[in-house]
Short mmCIF file of C-alpha atoms in Angstrom, two decimals:
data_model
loop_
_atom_site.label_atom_id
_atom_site.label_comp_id
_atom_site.label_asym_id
_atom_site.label_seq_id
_atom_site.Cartn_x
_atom_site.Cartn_y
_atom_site.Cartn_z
CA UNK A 82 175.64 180.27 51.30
CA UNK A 83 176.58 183.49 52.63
CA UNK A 84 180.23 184.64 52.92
CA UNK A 85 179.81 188.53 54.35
CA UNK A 86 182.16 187.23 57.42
CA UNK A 87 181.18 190.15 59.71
CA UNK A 88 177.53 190.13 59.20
CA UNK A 89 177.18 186.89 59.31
CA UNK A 90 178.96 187.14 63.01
CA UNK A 91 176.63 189.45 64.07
CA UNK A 92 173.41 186.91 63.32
CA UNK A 93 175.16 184.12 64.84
CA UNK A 94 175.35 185.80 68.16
CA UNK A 95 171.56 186.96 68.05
CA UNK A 96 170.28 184.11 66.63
CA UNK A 97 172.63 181.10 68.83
CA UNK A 98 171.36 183.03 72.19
CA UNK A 99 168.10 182.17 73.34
CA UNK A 100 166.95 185.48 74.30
CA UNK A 101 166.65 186.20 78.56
CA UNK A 102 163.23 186.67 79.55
CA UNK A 103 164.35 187.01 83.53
CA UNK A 104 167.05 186.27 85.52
CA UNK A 105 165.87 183.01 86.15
CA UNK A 106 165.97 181.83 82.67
CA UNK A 107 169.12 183.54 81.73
CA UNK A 108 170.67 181.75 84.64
CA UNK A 109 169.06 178.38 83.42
CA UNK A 110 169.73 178.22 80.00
CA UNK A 111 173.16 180.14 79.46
CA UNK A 112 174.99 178.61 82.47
CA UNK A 113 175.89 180.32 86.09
CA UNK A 114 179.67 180.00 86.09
CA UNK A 115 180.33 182.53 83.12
CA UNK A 116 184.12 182.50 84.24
CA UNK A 117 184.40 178.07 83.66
CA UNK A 118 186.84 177.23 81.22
CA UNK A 119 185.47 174.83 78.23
CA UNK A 120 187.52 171.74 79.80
CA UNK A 121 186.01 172.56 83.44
CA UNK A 122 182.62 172.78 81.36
CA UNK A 123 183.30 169.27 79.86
CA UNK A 124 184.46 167.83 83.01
CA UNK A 125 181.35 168.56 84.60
CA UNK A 126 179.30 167.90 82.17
CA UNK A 127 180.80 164.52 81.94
CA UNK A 128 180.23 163.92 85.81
CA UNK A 129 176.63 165.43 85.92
CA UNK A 130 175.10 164.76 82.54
CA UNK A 131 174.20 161.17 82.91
CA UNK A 132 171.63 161.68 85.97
CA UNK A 133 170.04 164.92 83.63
CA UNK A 134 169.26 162.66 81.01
CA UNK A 135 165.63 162.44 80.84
CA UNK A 136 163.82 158.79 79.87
CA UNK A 137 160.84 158.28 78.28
CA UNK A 138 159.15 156.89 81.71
CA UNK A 139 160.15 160.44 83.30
CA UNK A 140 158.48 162.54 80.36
CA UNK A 141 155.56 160.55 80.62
CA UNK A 142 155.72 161.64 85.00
CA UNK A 143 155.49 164.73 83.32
CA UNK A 144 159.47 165.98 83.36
CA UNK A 145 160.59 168.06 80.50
CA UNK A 146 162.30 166.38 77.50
CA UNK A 147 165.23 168.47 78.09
CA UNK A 148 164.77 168.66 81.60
CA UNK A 149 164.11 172.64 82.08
CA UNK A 150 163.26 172.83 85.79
CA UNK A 151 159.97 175.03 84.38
CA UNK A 152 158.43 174.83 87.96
CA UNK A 153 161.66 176.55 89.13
CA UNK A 154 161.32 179.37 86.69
CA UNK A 155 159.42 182.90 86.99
CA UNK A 156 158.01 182.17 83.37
CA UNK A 157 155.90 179.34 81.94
CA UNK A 158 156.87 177.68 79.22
CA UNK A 159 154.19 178.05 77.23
CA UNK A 160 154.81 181.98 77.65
CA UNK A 161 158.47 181.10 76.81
CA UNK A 162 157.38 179.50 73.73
CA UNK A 163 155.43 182.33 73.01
CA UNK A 164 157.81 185.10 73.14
CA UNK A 165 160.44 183.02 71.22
CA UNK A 166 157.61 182.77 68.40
CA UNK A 167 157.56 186.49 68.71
CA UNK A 168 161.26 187.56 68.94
CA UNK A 169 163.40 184.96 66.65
CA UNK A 170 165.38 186.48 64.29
CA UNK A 171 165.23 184.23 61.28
CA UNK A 172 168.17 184.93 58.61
CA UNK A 173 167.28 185.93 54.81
CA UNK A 174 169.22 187.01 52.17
CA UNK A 175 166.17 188.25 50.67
CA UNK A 176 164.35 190.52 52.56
CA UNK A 177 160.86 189.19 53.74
CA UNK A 178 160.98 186.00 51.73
CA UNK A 179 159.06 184.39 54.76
CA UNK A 180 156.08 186.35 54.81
CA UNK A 181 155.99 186.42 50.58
CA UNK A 182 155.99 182.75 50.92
CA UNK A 183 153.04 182.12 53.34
CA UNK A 184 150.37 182.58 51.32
CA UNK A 185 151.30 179.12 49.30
CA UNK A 186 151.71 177.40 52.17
CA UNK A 187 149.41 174.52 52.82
CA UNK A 188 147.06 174.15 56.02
CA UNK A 189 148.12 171.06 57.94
CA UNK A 190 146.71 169.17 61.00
CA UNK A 191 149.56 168.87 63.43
CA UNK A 192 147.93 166.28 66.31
CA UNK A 193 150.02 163.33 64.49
CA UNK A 194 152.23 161.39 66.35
CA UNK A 195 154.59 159.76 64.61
CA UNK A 196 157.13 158.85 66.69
CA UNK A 197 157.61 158.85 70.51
CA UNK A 198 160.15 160.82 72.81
CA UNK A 199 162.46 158.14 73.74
CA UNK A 200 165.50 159.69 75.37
CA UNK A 201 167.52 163.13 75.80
CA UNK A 202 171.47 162.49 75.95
CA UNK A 203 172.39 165.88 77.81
CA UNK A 204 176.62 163.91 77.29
CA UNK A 205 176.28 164.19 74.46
CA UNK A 206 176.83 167.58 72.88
CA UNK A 207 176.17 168.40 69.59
CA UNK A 208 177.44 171.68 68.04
CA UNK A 209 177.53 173.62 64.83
CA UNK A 210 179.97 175.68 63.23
CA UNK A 211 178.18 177.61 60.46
CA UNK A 212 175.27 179.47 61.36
CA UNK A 213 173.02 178.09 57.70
CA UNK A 214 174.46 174.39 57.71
CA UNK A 215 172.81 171.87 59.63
CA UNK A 216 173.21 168.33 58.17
CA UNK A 217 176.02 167.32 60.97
CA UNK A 218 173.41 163.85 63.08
CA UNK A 219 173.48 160.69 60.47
CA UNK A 220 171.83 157.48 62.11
CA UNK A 221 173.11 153.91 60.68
CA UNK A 222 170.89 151.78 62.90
CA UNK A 223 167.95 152.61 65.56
CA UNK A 224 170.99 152.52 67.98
CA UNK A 225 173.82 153.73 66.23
CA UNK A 226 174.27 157.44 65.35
CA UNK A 227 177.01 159.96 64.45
CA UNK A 228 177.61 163.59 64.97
CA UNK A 229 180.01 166.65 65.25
CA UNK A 230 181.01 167.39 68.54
CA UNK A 231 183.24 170.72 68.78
CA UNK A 232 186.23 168.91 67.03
CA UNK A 233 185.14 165.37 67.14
CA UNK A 234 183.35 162.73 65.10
CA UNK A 235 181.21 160.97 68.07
CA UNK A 236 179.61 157.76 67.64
CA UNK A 237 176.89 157.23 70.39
CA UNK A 238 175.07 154.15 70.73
CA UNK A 239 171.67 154.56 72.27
CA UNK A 240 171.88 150.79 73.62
CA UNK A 241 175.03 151.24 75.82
CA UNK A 242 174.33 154.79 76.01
CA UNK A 243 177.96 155.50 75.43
CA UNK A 244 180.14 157.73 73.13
CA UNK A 245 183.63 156.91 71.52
CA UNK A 246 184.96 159.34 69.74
CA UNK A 247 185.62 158.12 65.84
CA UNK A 248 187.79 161.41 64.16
CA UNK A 249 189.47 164.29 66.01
CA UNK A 250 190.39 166.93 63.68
CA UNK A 251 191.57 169.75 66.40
CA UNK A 252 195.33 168.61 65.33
CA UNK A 253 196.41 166.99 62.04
CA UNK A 254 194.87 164.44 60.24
CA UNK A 255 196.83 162.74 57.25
CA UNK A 256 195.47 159.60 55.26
CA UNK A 257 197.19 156.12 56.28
CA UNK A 258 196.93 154.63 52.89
CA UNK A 259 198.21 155.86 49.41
CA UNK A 260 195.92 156.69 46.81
CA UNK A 261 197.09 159.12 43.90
CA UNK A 262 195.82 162.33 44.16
CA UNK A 263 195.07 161.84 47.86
CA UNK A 264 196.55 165.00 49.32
CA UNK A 265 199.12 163.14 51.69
CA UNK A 266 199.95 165.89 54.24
CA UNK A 267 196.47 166.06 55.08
CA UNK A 268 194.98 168.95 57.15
CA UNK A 269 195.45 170.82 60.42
CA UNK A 270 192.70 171.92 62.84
CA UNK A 271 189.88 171.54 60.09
CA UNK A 272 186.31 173.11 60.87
CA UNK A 273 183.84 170.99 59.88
CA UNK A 274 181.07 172.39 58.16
CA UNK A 275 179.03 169.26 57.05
CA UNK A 276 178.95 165.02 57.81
CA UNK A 277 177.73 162.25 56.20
CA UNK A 278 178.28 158.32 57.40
CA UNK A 279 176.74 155.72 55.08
CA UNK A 280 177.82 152.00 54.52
CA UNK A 281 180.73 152.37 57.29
CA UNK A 282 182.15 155.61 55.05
CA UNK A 283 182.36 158.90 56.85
CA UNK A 284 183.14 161.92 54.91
CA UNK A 285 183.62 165.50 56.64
CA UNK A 286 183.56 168.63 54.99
CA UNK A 287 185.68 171.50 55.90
CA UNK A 288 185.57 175.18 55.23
CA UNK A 289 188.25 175.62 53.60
CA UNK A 290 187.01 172.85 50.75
CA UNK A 291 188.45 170.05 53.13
CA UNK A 292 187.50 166.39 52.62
CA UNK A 293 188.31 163.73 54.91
CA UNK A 294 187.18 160.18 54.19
CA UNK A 295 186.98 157.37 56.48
CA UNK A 296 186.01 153.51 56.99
CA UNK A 297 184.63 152.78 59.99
CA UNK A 298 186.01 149.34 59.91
CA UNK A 299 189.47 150.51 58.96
CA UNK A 300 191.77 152.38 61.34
CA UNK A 301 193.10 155.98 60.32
CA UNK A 302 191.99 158.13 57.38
CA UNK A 303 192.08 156.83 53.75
CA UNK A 304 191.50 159.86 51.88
CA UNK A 305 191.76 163.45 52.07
CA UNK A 306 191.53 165.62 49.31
CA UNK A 307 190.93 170.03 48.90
CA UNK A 308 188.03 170.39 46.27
CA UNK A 309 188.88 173.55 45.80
CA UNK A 310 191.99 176.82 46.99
CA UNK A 311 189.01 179.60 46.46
CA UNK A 312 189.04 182.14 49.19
CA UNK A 313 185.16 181.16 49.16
CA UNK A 314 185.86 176.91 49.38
CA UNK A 315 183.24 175.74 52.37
CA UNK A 316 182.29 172.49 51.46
CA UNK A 317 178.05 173.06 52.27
CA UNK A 318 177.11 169.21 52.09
CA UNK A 319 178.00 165.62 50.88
CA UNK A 320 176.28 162.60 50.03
CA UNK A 321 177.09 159.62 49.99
CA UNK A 322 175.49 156.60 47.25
CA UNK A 323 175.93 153.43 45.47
CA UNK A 324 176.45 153.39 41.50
CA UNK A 325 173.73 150.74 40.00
CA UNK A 326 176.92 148.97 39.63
CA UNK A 327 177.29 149.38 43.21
CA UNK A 328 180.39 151.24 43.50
CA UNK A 329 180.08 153.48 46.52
CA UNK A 330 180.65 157.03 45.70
CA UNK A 331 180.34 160.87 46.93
CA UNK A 332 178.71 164.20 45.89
CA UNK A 333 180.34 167.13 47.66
CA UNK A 334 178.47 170.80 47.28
CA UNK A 335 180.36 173.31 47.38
CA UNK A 336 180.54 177.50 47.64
CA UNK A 337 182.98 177.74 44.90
CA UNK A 338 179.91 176.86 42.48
CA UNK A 339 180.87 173.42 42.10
CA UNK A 340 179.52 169.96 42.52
CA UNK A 341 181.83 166.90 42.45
CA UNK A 342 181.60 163.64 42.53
CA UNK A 343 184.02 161.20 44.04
CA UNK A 344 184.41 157.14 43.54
CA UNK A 345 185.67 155.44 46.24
CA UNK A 346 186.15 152.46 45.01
CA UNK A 347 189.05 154.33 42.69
CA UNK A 348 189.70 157.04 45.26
CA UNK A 349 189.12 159.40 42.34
CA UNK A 350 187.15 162.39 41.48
CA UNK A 351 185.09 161.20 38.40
CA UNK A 352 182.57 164.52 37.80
CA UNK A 353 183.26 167.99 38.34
CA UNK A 354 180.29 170.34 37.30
CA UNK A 355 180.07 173.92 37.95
CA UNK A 356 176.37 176.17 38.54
CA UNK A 357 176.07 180.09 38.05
CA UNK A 358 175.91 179.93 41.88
CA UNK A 359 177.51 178.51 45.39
CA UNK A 360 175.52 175.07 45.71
CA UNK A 361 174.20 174.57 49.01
CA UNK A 362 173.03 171.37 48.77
CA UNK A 363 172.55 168.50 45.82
CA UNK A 364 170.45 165.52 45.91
CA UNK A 365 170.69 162.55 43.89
CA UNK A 366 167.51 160.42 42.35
CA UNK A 367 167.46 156.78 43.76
CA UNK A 368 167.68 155.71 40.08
CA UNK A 369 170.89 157.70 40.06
CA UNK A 370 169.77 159.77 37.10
CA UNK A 371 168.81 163.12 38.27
CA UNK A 372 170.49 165.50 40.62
CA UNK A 373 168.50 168.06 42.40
CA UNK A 374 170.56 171.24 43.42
CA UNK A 375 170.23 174.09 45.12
CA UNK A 376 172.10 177.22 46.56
CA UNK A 377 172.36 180.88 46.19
CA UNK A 378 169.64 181.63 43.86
CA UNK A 379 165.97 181.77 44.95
CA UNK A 380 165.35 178.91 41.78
CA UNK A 381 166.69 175.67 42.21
CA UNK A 382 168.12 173.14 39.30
CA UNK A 383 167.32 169.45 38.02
CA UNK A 384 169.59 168.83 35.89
CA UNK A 385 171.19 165.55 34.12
CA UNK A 386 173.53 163.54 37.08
CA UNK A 387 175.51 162.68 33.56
CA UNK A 388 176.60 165.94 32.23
CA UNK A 389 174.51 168.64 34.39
CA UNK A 390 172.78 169.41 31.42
CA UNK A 391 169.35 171.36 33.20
CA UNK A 392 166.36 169.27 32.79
CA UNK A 393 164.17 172.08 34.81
CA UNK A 394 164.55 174.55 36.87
CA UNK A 395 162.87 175.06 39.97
CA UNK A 396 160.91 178.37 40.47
CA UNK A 397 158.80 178.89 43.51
CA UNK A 398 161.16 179.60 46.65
CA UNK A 399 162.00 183.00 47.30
CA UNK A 400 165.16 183.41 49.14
CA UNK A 401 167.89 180.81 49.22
CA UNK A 402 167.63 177.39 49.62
CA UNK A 403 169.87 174.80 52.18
CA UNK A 404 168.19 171.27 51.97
CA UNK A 405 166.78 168.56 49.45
CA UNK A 406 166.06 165.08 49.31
CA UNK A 407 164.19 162.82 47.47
CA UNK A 408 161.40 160.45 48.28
CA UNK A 409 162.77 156.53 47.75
CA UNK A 410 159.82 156.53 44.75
CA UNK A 411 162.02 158.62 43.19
CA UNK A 412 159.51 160.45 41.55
CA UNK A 413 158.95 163.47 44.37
CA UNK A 414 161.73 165.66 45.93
CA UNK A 415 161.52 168.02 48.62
CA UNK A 416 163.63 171.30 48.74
CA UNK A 417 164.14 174.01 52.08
CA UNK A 418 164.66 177.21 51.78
CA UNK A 419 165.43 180.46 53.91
CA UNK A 420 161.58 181.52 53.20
CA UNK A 421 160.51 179.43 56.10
CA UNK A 422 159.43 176.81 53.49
CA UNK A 423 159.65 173.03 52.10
CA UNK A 424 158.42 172.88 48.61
CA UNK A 425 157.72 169.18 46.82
CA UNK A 426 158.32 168.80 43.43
CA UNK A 427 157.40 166.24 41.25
CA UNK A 428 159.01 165.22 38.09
CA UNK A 429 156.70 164.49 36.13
CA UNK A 430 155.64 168.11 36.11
CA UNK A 431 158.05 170.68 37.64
CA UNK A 432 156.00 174.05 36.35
CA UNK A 433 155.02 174.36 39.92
CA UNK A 434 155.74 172.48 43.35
CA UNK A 435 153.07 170.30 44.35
CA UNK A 436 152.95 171.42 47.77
CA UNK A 437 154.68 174.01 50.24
CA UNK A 438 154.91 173.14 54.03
CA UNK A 439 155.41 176.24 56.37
CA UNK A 440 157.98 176.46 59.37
CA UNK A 441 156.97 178.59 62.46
CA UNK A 442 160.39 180.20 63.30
CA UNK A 443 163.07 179.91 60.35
CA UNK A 444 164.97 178.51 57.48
CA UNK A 445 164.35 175.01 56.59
CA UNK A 446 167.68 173.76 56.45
CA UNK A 447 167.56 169.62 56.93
CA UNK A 448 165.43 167.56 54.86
CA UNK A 449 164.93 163.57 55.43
CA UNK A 450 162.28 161.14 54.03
CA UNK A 451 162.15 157.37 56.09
CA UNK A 452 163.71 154.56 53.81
CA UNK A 453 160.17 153.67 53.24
CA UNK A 454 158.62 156.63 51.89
CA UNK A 455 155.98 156.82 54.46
CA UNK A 456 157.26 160.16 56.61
CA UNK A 457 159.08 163.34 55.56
CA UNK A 458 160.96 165.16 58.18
CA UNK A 459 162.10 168.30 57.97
CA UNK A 460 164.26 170.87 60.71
CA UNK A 461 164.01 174.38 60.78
CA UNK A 462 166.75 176.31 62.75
CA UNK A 463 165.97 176.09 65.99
CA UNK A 464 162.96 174.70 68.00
CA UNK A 465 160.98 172.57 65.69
CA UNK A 466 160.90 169.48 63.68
CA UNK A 467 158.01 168.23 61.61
CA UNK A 468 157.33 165.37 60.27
CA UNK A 469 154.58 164.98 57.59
CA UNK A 470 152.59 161.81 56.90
CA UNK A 471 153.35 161.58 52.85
CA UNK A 472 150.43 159.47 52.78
CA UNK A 473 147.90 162.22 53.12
CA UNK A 474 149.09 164.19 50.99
CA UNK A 475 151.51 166.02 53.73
CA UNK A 476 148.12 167.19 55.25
CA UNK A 477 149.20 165.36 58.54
CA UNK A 478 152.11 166.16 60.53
CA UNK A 479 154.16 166.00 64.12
CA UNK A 480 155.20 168.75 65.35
CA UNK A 481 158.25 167.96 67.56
CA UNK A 482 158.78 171.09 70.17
CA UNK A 483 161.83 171.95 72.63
CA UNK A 484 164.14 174.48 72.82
CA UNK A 485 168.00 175.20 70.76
CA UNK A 486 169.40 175.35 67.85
CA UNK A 487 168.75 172.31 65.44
CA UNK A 488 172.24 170.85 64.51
CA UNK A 489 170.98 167.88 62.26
CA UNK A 490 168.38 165.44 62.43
CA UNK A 491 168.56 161.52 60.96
CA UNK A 492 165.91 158.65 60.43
CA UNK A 493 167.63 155.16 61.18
CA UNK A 494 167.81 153.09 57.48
CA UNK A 495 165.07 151.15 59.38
CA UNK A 496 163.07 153.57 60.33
CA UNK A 497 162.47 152.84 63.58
CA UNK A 498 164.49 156.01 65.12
CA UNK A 499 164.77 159.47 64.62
CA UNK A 500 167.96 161.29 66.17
CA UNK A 501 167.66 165.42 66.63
CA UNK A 502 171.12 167.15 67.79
CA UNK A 503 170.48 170.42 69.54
CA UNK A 504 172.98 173.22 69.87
CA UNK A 505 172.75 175.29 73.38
CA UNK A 506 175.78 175.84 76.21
CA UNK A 507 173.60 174.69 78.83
CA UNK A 508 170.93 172.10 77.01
CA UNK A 509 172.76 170.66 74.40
CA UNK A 510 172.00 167.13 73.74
CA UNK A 511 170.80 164.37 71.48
CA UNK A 512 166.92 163.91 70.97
CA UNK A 513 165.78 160.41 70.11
CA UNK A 514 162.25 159.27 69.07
CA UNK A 515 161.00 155.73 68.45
CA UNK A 516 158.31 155.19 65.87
CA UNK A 517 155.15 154.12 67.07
CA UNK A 518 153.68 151.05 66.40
CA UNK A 519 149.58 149.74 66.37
CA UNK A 520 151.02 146.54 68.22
CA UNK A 521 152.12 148.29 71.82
CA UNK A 522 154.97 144.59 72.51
CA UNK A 523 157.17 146.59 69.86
CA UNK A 524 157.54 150.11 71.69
CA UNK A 525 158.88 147.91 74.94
CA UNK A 526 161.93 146.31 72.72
CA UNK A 527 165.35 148.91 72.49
#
């Protein structure tokens, strides 16, 4: 990922600010009181939130998802829309990788519907820290869902609708149990770059190669460990998996080239291998035997998840790449990339993807496939999620529309929900979507 400090700045103010059409909109979606402190912000967000929420029974009255008072407003949305189409600055390393990359992109129909707006959780706000990584919403049921709040771990619970917060990491965190090589002074005021939460384990990455590990049945921290003491040590993504033994285990990405992988069963890291470039992101096979990775380098890697050793690379994308996951078959993976495009790549011939989906505004940088291989959802920066119908051949698709920047987005394990975290000042919340059903009894049960 990139590591020019100063430029990088610079995009993250154009590209976090929606841009101001009028007054009006300024006014609506960047706040009125530019002089409120954060904690008067949170107060009254706290106190007003609730009662902006918007239900599914008021979006089908015809309210906004996000409740934008658009009748209030001197411009349409659909002009809004428009003009953020038009004006969107998406970030490249390489120069015009997006419009090299359109002409492989394939046609889709996007009047799907997948999955139906359920709620919008305007309490609870999820935010991002670096401008290209966006894997910080994990789901663990179709009610349960964690994400990075400023410096909080938040679990919200879209039964209750209530948040408790899980993990601050604004002070220090040190592990409460002893495991050798667990670094036992832990860390102070760690940024976290990238989440994961799988089988009650929560791991957050840090940018300075932090790694905090939790159970969510066990009080305190176990582990905490520093991958790495390179100047460039942001930790880009984890995963978490089970060994076909069943062990539970981690695979943390990181800028420093490397990609290691931790058992937590031993509290030990058991692989270390290192790539010609900063990994963004690495995907293991669901037969645990291939690792897909990808980073820094317009070609991606599948290599051996033994000893790294490359089985193929991937050559297609033409800027760098932030996402991949595999389909549950295990014998299809999907990869995102800065070029505005998802490529799917299938093992049993990796000379060329099988199929390249387009984005309308950015980067694709969050992949997910449902637990049952039927949908594919992927998150460009800001604005849009699709989700593809693998079915058809990806020739089907949702396209989910609102406004902000895209902080993660999670299927449930059951596939029932899907969870969208969007990053503005004045409309950050948490999207959630129920999947539709032929039967109509289902939709009425939450």
């Amino acid at each position: 990922m990139s590591h020019q400090q100063e430029d990088d700045a610079d995009y993250m103010a154009n590209e976090y600010e929606m841009e101001a059409i009028d007054d009006d909109m300024d006014d609506e979606f960047h706040g009125r009181d530019i002089d409120a402190s954060d904690s008067d912000a949170d107060e009254y967000d706290y106190m007003n939130n609730k009662m902006q929420d918007t239900s599914a029974a008021e979006a089908r009255r015809g309210r906004d998802i996000q409740g934008i008072p658009w009748e209030r407003l001197s411009i349409t949305r659909e002009k809004y829309r428009q003009t953020r189409l038009e004006q969107y600055k998406n970030y490249e390393n390489v120069p015009q990788s997006g419009e090299a990359s359109e002409k492989d992109c394939k046609a889709t129909n996007k009047e799907a519907s997948y999955y139906d707006f359920r709620r919008n959780s305007r309490s609870v706000k999820s935010t991002i820290l670096h401008f290209q990584l966006r894997n910080l919403v994990w789901a663990t049921s179709k009610h349960d869902v964690y994400l990075m709040s400023h410096f909080s771990v938040i679990h919200w619970s879209s039964l209750t609708c209530r948040k408790t917060e899980v993990l601050n990491v604004s002070g220090h965190v040190a592990p409460c149990e002893k495991h050798p090589g667990s670094l036992l002074e832990g860390f102070t005021q760690t940024q976290v770059s990238t989440l994961t939460v799988k089988d009650k384990l929560l791991v957050a990455g840090g940018f300075q190669g932090e790694l905090i590990c939790k159970y969510l049945d066990r009080p305190g921290v176990c582990f905490c460990s520093r991958t790495t003491y390179d100047d460039n040590a942001i930790t880009n993504a984890v995963e978490i998996y089970n060994t076909a033994s069943g062990a539970l285990h981690f695979i943390a990405s990181n800028n420093d080239s490397g990609v290691r992988d931790f058992d937590m069963e031993k509290f030990q890291l058991s692989k270390h291998f290192r790539f010609p470039w900063p990994v963004n992101h690495a995907s293991l096979s669901p037969d645990g035997k291939l690792l897909a990775i990808v980073g820094d380098n317009p070609d991606g890697l599948l290599v051996d998840s033994r000893n790294a050793k490359i089985v193929s690379p991937l050559c297609g994308h033409g800027d760098f790449s932030f996402a991949s996951a595999w389909h549950p078959d295990g014998l299809t993976f999907a990869t995102g990339n800065q070029d505005k495009t998802c490529r799917v790549w299938d093992v049993r011939n990796l000379s060329k993807s099988v199929v390249a989906l387009k984005g309308n505004l950015g980067a694709i940088r969050s992949i997910r496939y449902t637990s049952d291989g039927r949908f594919m959802a992927m998150a460009e920066p800001a604005d849009f999620v699709h989700v593809f119908d693998v079915k058809s051949g990806y020739e089907q698709e949702q396209e989910i529309d609102f406004f902000g920047e895209i902080s993660g987005l999670s299927f449930s394990p059951d596939t029932e929900s899907l969870f969208v975290g969007v990053w503005d000042r004045t409309y950050g919340s948490l999207l959630e979507f129920g999947r539709r059903h032929n039967y109509t009894y289902h939709d009425t049960i939450i």
